[in-house]
Amino acid sequence: MDKKSENIKIAIYPGSFDPITLGHLDVLSDGAKMFDRVIIAVLKNSSKKGFLTVEERVQLIKECVKDLPNVEVDSFDGLTVEYAKKKNATILLRGLRAVSDFEYEMQLSQTNRALSEDIKTVFLMTKPEYNFISSSTVKEILMHNGDISKFVSPEVNDYLINKVKNVNN
């Protein structure tokens, strides 16, 4: 690795993103300003049946981040720290919405640190207007034919509405 590439700060923003919300995108946007490269990495969790397939999530995220040139989208399975090492990343980017997120995120961060001391976790707070939004809430509202347009990007909104229509027909 040459000196120039050693100084590049690569962050991994891992999660299920089922679906990606405006809160996720807010954290990602801030992270993209802080780091040279951010990889938003969709976790393939075989023990959990997602609302969207991993492929659908990756495609939707790609549409949402097309204007962020230093952001790439990928998927992975296994340990996040192992994925980060493969990508030469030294930062895990995590979003915090409220104090209630902190305990879980701190435990996760400390576990990752125990697995790899070279990888640090950076926490970013969402803007206050996004701190109540979760993927679970979006899905719940969607399943009851509620308006999710305030919680997700237009691309995600349109996709999810069409997906639910197709399932119900």
Coordinates of C-alpha atoms in Angstrom, one line a residue:
M1 CA 0.0 0.0 0.0
D2 CA 1.5 3.4 -0.9
K3 CA 1.6 6.4 1.3
K4 CA -1.3 8.1 -0.5
S5 CA -3.7 5.2 -0.1
E6 CA -2.7 4.8 3.6
N7 CA -4.2 8.2 4.3
I8 CA -7.6 7.5 2.7
K9 CA -10.3 7.2 5.4
I10 CA -12.7 4.5 4.5
A11 CA -15.9 4.0 6.6
I12 CA -18.3 1.2 6.5
Y13 CA -22.0 2.1 7.3
P14 CA -23.5 -1.4 8.0
G15 CA -27.1 -2.2 8.5
S16 CA -30.2 -4.0 7.3
F17 CA -31.7 -0.9 5.7
D18 CA -35.1 -2.7 5.3
P19 CA -36.0 -0.1 4.0
I20 CA -33.5 2.8 4.0
T21 CA -35.0 5.9 5.6
L22 CA -34.3 9.6 5.6
G23 CA -32.6 9.1 9.0
H24 CA -30.2 6.6 7.4
L25 CA -29.6 9.0 4.5
D26 CA -29.0 11.9 6.9
V27 CA -26.3 9.9 8.7
L28 CA -24.8 8.8 5.4
S29 CA -24.7 12.3 4.0
D30 CA -22.8 13.6 7.1
G31 CA -20.5 10.6 6.9
A32 CA -19.8 11.2 3.2
K33 CA -18.6 14.7 4.2
M34 CA -16.3 13.4 6.9
F35 CA -14.6 10.4 5.2
D36 CA -12.9 9.9 1.8
R37 CA -15.1 6.9 1.0
V38 CA -18.2 5.4 2.6
I39 CA -19.4 2.0 1.8
I40 CA -23.0 1.5 2.8
A41 CA -23.1 -2.3 3.5
V42 CA -26.4 -4.2 3.6
L43 CA -26.2 -7.1 6.0
K44 CA -27.4 -10.4 4.6
N45 CA -29.0 -12.0 7.6
S46 CA -30.1 -15.5 6.6
S47 CA -31.9 -16.0 10.0
K48 CA -34.2 -13.0 9.4
K49 CA -36.8 -12.7 6.6
G50 CA -36.6 -9.2 5.3
F51 CA -39.5 -7.2 3.8
L52 CA -37.2 -6.3 0.9
T53 CA -34.6 -8.7 -0.6
V54 CA -31.0 -7.7 -0.2
E55 CA -30.9 -7.1 -3.9
E56 CA -33.9 -4.7 -3.7
R57 CA -32.3 -2.9 -0.8
V58 CA -29.0 -2.5 -2.6
Q59 CA -30.7 -1.2 -5.7
L60 CA -32.9 1.3 -3.8
I61 CA -29.9 2.6 -1.9
K62 CA -27.9 3.0 -5.1
E63 CA -30.7 5.2 -6.5
C64 CA -30.7 7.2 -3.2
V65 CA -27.0 7.9 -3.2
K66 CA -26.3 8.5 -6.9
D67 CA -25.4 12.1 -6.1
L68 CA -22.8 11.2 -3.5
P69 CA -19.7 10.3 -5.5
N70 CA -17.7 9.0 -2.6
V71 CA -20.4 6.5 -1.5
E72 CA -20.7 3.0 -2.8
V73 CA -23.2 0.3 -2.0
D74 CA -22.5 -3.3 -1.2
S75 CA -23.8 -6.3 0.7
F76 CA -22.1 -8.7 3.0
D77 CA -22.6 -11.6 5.4
G78 CA -20.6 -12.5 8.4
L79 CA -18.9 -10.2 10.9
T80 CA -18.8 -6.5 10.1
V81 CA -15.2 -6.1 11.3
E82 CA -14.1 -8.9 8.9
Y83 CA -15.9 -7.2 6.1
A84 CA -14.3 -3.8 7.1
K85 CA -10.8 -5.4 7.0
K86 CA -11.5 -6.8 3.5
K87 CA -12.4 -3.3 2.4
N88 CA -9.4 -1.6 4.1
A89 CA -11.8 0.4 6.3
T90 CA -10.8 1.6 9.7
I91 CA -14.2 3.2 10.7
L92 CA -17.6 1.8 11.3
L93 CA -20.2 4.5 10.9
R94 CA -23.3 4.2 13.1
G95 CA -26.4 6.4 13.5
L96 CA -28.0 7.3 16.7
R97 CA -31.6 8.5 16.9
A98 CA -32.2 8.7 20.6
V99 CA -30.7 7.8 23.9
S100 CA -32.5 4.5 23.7
D101 CA -30.2 3.5 20.8
F102 CA -27.1 4.2 22.7
E103 CA -26.9 1.2 25.0
Y104 CA -27.2 -1.3 22.1
E105 CA -24.8 0.7 19.9
M106 CA -22.2 1.0 22.7
Q107 CA -22.4 -2.8 23.3
L108 CA -22.0 -3.5 19.6
S109 CA -19.1 -1.0 19.3
Q110 CA -17.3 -2.6 22.2
T111 CA -17.8 -6.0 20.8
N112 CA -16.4 -4.9 17.5
R113 CA -13.5 -3.2 19.2
A114 CA -12.7 -6.5 21.1
L115 CA -12.7 -8.3 17.7
S116 CA -10.5 -5.7 16.0
E117 CA -8.7 -2.9 17.8
D118 CA -7.8 -1.3 14.5
I119 CA -11.4 -0.5 13.6
K120 CA -13.1 2.4 15.5
T121 CA -16.8 3.2 15.6
V122 CA -18.0 6.7 14.9
F123 CA -21.5 7.7 16.0
L124 CA -23.5 10.4 14.2
M125 CA -26.8 11.8 15.4
T126 CA -29.6 12.2 13.0
K127 CA -31.3 15.6 12.7
P128 CA -34.1 15.9 15.2
E129 CA -36.8 15.6 12.6
Y130 CA -35.5 12.1 11.8
N131 CA -34.9 10.8 15.3
F132 CA -38.2 8.9 15.5
I133 CA -38.0 7.2 12.1
S134 CA -37.2 3.5 11.9
S135 CA -37.5 1.0 9.2
S136 CA -39.9 -1.0 11.3
T137 CA -42.1 2.1 11.7
V138 CA -42.1 2.8 8.0
K139 CA -43.1 -0.8 7.3
E140 CA -45.9 -0.7 9.8
I141 CA -47.3 2.5 8.4
L142 CA -47.0 1.1 4.8
M143 CA -48.9 -2.1 5.7
H144 CA -51.8 0.0 7.0
N145 CA -51.8 2.1 3.8
G146 CA -50.4 5.2 5.6
D147 CA -48.3 7.9 4.0
I148 CA -44.6 7.1 4.3
S149 CA -43.4 10.0 2.1
K150 CA -42.2 12.0 5.0
F151 CA -39.9 9.2 6.2
V152 CA -38.3 7.8 3.0
S153 CA -36.9 9.2 -0.3
P154 CA -39.2 9.6 -3.2
E155 CA -37.6 6.6 -4.9
V156 CA -38.1 4.4 -1.9
N157 CA -41.6 5.7 -1.4
D158 CA -42.7 4.9 -5.0
Y159 CA -41.0 1.5 -4.9
L160 CA -42.6 0.4 -1.6
I161 CA -46.1 1.6 -2.6
N162 CA -45.8 -0.4 -5.9
K163 CA -44.5 -3.4 -4.0
V164 CA -47.4 -3.4 -1.6
K165 CA -49.9 -2.9 -4.4
N166 CA -48.5 -5.9 -6.3
V167 CA -48.6 -8.1 -3.2
N168 CA -52.2 -7.1 -2.5
N169 CA -53.4 -7.8 -6.0

